[in-house]
Tab-separated table of C-alpha atoms in Angstrom:
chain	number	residue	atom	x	y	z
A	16	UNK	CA	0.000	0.000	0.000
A	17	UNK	CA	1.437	3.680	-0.972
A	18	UNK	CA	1.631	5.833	2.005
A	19	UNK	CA	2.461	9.260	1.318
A	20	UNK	CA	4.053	11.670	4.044
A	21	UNK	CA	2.761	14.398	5.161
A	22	UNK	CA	3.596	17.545	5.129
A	23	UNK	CA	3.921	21.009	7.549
A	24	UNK	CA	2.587	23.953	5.462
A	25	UNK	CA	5.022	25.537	3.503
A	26	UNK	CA	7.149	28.721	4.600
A	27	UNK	CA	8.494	29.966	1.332
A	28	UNK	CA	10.723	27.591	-0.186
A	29	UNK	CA	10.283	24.988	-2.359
A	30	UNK	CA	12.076	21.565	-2.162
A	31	UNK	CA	13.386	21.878	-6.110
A	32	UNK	CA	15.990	24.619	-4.979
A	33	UNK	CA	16.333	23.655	-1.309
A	34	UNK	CA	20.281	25.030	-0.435
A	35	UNK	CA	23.465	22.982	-0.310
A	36	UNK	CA	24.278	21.719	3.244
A	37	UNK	CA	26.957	23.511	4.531
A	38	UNK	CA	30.219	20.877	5.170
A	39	UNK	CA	30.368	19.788	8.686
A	40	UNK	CA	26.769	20.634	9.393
A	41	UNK	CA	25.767	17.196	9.436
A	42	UNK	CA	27.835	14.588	11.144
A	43	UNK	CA	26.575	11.381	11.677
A	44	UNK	CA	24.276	8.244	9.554
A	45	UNK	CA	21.007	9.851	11.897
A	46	UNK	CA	22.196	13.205	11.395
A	47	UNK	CA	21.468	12.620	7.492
A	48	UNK	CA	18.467	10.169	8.106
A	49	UNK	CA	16.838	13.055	10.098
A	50	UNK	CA	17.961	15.359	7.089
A	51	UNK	CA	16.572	13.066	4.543
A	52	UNK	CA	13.539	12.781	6.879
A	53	UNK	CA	12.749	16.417	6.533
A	54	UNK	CA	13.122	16.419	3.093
A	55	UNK	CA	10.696	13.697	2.130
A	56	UNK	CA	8.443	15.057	4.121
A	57	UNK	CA	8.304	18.447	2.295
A	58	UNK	CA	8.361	16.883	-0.962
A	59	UNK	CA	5.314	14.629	0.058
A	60	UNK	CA	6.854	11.389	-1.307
A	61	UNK	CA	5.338	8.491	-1.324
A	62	UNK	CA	6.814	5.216	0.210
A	63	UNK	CA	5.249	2.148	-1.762
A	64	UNK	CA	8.678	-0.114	-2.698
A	65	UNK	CA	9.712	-1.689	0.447
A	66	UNK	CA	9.983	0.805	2.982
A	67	UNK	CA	6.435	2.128	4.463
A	68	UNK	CA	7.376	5.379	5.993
A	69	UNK	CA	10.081	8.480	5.219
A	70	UNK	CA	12.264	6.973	8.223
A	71	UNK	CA	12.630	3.711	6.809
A	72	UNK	CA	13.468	4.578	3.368
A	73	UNK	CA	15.975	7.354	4.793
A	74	UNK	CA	17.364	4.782	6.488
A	75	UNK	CA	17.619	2.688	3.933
A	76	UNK	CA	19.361	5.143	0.995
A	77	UNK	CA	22.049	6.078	3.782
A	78	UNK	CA	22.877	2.503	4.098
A	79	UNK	CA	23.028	1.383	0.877
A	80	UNK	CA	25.053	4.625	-0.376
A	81	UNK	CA	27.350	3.469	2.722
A	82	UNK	CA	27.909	-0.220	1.373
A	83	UNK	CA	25.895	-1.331	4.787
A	84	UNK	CA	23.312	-3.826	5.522
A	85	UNK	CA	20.095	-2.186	7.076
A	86	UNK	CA	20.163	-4.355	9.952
A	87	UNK	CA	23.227	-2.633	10.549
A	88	UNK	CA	22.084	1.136	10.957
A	89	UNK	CA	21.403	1.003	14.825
A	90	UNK	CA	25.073	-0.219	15.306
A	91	UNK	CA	26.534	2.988	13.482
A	92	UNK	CA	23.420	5.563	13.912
A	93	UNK	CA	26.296	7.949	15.758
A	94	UNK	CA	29.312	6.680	13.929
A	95	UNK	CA	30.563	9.965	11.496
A	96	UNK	CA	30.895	10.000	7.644
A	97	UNK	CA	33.402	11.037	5.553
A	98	UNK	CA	33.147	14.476	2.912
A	99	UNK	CA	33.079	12.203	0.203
A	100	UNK	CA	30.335	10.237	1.957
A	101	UNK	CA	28.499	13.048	2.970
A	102	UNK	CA	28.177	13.691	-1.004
A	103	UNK	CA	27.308	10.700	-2.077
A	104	UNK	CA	24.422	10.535	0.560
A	105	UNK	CA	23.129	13.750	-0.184
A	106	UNK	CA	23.465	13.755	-3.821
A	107	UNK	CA	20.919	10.289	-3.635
A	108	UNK	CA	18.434	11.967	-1.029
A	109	UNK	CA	18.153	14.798	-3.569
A	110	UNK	CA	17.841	12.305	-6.318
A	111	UNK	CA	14.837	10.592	-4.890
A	112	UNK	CA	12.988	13.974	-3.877
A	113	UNK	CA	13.879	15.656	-7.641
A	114	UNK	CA	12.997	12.390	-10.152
A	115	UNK	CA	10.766	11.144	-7.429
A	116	UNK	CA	12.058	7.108	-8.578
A	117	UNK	CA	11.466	4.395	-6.215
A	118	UNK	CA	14.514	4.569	-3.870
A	119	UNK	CA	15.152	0.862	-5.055
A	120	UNK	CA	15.551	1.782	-8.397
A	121	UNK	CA	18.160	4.392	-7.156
A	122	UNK	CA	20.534	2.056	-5.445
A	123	UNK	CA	19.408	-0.796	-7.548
A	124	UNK	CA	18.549	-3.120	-4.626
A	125	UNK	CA	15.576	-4.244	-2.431
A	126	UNK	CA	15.548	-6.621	0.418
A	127	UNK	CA	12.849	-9.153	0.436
A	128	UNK	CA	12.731	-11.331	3.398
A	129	UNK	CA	16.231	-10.208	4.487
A	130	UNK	CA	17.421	-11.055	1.055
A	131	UNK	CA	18.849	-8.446	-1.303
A	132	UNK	CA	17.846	-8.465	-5.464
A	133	UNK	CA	19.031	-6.255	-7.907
A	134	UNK	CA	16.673	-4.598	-9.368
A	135	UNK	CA	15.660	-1.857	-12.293
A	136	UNK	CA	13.563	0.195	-14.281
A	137	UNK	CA	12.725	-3.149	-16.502
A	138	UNK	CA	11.115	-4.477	-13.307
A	139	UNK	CA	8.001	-3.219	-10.579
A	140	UNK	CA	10.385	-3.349	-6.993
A	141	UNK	CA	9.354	-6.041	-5.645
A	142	UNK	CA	6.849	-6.061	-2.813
A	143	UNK	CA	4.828	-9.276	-2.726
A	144	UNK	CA	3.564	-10.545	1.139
A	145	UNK	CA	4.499	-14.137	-0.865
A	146	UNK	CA	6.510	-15.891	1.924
A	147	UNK	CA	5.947	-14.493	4.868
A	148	UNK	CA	4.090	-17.229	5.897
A	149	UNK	CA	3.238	-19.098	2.411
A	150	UNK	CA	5.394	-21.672	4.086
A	151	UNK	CA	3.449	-23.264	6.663
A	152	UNK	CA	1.320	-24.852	4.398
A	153	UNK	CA	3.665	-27.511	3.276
A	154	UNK	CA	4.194	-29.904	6.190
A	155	UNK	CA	7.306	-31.098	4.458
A	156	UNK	CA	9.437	-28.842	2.468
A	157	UNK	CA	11.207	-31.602	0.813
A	158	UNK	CA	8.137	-33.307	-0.432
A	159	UNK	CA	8.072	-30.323	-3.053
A	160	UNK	CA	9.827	-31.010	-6.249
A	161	UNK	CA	8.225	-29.006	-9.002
A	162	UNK	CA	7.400	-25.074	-8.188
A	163	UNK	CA	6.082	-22.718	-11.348
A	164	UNK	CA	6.237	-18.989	-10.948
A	165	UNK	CA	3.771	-17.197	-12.992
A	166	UNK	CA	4.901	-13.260	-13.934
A	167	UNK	CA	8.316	-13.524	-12.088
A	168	UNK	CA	9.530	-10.376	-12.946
A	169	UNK	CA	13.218	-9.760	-10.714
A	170	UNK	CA	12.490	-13.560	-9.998
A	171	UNK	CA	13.075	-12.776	-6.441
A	172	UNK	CA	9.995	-15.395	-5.978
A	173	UNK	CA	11.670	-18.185	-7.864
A	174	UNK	CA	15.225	-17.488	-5.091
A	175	UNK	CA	12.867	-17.736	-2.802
A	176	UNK	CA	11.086	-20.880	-3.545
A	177	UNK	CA	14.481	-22.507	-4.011
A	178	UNK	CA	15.837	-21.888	-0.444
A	179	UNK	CA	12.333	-22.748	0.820
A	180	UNK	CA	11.755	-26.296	-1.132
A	181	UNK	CA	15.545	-27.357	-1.560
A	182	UNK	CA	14.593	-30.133	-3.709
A	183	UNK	CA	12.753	-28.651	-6.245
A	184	UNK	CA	13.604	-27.371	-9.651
A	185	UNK	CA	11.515	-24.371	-10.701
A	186	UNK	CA	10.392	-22.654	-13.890
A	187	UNK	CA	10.249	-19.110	-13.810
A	188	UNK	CA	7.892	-17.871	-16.157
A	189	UNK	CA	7.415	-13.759	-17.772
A	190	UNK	CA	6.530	-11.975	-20.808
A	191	UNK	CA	8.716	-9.342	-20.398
A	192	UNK	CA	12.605	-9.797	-22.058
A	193	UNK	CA	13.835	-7.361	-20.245
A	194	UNK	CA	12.285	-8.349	-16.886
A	195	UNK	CA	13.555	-11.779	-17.373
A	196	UNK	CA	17.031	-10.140	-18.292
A	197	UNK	CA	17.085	-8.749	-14.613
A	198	UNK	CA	15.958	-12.632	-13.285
A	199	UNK	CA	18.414	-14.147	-14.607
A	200	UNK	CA	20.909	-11.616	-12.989
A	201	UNK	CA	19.295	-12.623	-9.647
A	202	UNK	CA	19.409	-16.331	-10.154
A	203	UNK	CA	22.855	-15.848	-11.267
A	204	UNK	CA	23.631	-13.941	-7.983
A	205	UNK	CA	22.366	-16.547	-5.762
A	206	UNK	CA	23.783	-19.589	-7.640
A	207	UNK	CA	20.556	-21.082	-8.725
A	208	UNK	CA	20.933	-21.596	-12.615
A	209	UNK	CA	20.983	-25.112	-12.717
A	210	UNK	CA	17.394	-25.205	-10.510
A	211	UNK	CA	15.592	-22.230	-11.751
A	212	UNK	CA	14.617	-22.321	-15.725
A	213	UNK	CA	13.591	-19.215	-17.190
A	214	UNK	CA	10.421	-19.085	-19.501
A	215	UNK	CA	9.384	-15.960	-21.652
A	216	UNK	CA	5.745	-16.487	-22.404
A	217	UNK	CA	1.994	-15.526	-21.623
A	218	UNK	CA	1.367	-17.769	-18.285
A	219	UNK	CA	0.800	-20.825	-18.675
A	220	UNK	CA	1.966	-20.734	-23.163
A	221	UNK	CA	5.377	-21.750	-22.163
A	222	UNK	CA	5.268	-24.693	-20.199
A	223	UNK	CA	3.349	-26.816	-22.485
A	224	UNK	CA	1.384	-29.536	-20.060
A	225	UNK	CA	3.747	-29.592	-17.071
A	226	UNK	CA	2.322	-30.359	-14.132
A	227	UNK	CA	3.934	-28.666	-10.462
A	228	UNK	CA	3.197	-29.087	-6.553
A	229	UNK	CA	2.929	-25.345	-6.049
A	230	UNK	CA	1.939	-22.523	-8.319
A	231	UNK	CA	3.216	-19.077	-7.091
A	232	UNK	CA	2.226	-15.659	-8.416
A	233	UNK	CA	2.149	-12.345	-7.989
A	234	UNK	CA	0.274	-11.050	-11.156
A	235	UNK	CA	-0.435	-7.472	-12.322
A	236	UNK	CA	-3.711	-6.916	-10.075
A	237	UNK	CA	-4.455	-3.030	-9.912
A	238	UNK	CA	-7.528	-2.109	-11.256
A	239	UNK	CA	-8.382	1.077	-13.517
A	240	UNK	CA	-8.950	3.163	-10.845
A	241	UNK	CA	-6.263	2.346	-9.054
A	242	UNK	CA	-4.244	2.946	-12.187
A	243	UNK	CA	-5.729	6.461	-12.912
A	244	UNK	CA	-4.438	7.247	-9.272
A	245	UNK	CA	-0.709	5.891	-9.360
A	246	UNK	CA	1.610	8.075	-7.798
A	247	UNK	CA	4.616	9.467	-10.123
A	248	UNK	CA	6.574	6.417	-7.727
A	249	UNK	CA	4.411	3.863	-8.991
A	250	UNK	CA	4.362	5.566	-12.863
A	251	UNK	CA	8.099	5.060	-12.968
A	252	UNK	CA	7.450	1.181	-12.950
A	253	UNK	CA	6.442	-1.355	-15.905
A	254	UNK	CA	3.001	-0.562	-16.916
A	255	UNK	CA	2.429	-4.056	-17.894
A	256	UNK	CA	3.476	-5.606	-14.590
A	257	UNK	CA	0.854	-3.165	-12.616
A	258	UNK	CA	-2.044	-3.098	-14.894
A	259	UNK	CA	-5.267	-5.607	-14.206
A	260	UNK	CA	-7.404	-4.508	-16.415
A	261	UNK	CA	-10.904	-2.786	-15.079
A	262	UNK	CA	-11.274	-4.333	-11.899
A	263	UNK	CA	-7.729	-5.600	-11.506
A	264	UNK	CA	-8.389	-9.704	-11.755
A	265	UNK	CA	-7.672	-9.931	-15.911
A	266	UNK	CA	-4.654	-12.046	-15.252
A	267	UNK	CA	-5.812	-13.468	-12.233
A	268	UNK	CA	-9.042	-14.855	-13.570
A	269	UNK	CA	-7.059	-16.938	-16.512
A	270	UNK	CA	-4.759	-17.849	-13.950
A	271	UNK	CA	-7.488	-19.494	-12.025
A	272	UNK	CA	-9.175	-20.872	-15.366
A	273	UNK	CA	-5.894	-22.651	-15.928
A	274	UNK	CA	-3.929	-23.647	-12.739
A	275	UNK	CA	-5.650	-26.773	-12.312
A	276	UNK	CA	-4.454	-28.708	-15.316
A	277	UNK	CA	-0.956	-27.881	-14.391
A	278	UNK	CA	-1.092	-28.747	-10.799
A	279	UNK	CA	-0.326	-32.413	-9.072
A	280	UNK	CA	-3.583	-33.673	-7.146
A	281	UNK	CA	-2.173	-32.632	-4.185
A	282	UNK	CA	-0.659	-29.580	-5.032
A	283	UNK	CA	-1.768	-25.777	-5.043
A	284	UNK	CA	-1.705	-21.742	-6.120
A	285	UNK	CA	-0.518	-19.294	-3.809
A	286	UNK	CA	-1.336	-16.011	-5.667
A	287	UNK	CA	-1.313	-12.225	-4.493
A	288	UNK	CA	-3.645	-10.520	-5.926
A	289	UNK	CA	-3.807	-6.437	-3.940
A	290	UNK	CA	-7.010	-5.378	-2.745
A	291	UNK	CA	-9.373	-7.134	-4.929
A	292	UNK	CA	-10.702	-9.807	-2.152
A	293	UNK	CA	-14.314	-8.716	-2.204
A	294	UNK	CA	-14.102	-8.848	-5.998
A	295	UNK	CA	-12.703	-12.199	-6.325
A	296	UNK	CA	-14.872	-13.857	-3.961
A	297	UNK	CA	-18.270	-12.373	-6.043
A	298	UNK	CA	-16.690	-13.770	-9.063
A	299	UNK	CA	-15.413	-16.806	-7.598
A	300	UNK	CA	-18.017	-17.861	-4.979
A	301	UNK	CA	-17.193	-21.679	-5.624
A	302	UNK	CA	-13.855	-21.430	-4.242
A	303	UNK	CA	-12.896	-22.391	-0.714
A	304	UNK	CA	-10.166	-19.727	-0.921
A	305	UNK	CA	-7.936	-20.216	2.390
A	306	UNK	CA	-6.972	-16.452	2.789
A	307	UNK	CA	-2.638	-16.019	4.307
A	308	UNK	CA	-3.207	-12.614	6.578
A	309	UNK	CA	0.797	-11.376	7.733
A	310	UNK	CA	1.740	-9.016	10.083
A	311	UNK	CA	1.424	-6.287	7.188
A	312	UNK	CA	-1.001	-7.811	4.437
A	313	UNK	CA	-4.696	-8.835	5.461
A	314	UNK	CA	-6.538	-10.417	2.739
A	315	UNK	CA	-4.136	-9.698	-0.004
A	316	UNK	CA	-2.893	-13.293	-0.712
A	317	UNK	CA	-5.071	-16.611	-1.357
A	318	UNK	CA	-4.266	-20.361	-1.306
A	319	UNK	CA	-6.347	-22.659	-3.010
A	320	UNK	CA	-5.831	-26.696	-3.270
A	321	UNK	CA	-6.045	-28.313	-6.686
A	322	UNK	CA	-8.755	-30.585	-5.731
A	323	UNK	CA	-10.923	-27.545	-5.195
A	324	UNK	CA	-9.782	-25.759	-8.381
């Protein structure tokens, strides 16, 4: 979900010509988060790619543009930066207030469940409640040996369905060439080519009649209002990765119209599909849909069995 910060009322300046920082002015990694802070604020960003608030992402820029792991802030929140530091930090705050890019896209990296992906302009940041407890449905991890991911985009998904079924081989499928281009650089990264196979293709078009124990996917799913309303964050993504068509369940629909011909009889889809619960369920009033609620999604990811399908 987007949240946007909010803002004091203005007194006089604007944040397009807000003034150097004076050297020495600002010494330590909180000294510039606060900065950054303050800035975000009175640019009324909007935090929507991994970070929900303008203290998070802060946090997060002045990390990355010190070659430091986020978990790692606390530990040297009072420790000083160098000039050429100090630069480089500010130089990326005022990049994400001026072009107003997903802070991801700046540092080209997002963490997802701890884990870091690069990622791009070819590719939505990734953001998918997938995983966080998607898991404790299989009993036995190992029992898994076929997993299809349907629109994997970074295919942060697919790395993540290999660590969590180790014996499985999974087919990664998109039908973007350039968002496939920025998978592969991720499977590369984690050492997965020989267990993750890359498909480019509509859905299900590429994988002829295989059959899988798990179907993941987090499909385009926001609807045409939603897409009227994107915030210029959002509009620097992949139109075709966002877009759901009217009521934001185009892809999903054919997804569910499909899934069970490609699924063992014991298997299942795991799919994300946004807001559009209420929706689903009018369409789909058939389908015992067993809904995964996290400690920051509530209705926004489904699991359904293939018997039921």
């Amino acid at each position: 979900m987007a949240r946007r910060a909010k803002a004091p009322a203005k007194r006089g300046r604007t944040v397009s010509n807000f003034s150097k920082v004076p050297s020495g002015e600002l010494l330590t990694l909180l000294d510039f988060v606060r900065y950054a802070v303050s800035r975000f604020v009175e640019a009324k960003l909007v935090f929507a790619h991994g970070t929900t608030d303008p203290v998070a992402e802060a946090a997060f820029l002045v990390c990355e543009t010190l070659h430091l792991h986020p978990d790692q802030f606390e530990t040297f929140a009072t420790a000083r930066v160098t000039a050429r530091e100090a630069k480089a930090i500010l130089e990326v705050i005022a990049r994400r207030v001026t072009s107003r890019k997903p802070a991801a896209y700046l540092v080209n990296k997002i963490y997802l469940r701890g884990l870091p992906f690069y990622v791009d302009e070819r590719v939505i940041v990734p953001r998918s409640f997938i995983g966080d407890d998607g898991g404790s449905l299989i009993e036995d991890p190992g029992s898994v040996k076929h997993v299809l991911d349907l629109c994997t985009g970074s295919g942060c998904l697919a790395v993540l369905a290999a660590r969590s079924f180790p014996q499985a081989r999974i087919d990664a499928v998109d039908i973007s060439k350039d968002a496939l281009s920025v998978a592969a650089r991720n499977i590369a990264d984690y050492g997965l080519g020989e267990r993750i196979k890359l498909h480019r293709g509509d859905l299900f078009g590429p994988i002829g009649e295989a059959r899988y124990d798990l179907i993941i996917s987090n499909p385009p799913y926001v609807d045409a209002e939603g897409m009227a309303e994107l915030p210029r964050e959002c509009r620097a993504e992949p139109k075709l990765a966002l877009d759901g068509g009217a009521d934001g369940l185009d892809v999903v629909r054919r997804i569910l119209k499909e899934a069970r011909r490609h699924l063992t009889s014991q298997g299942g889809l795991l799919c994300e599909i946004g807001r559009g619960r209420e929706v689903l369920e009018s369409a789909f009033p058939q389908l015992p849909l067993l809904w995964l609620d996290t400690e920051d999604s509530e209705g926004e990811v489904f699991w359904v069995g293939a018997a039921d399908l």
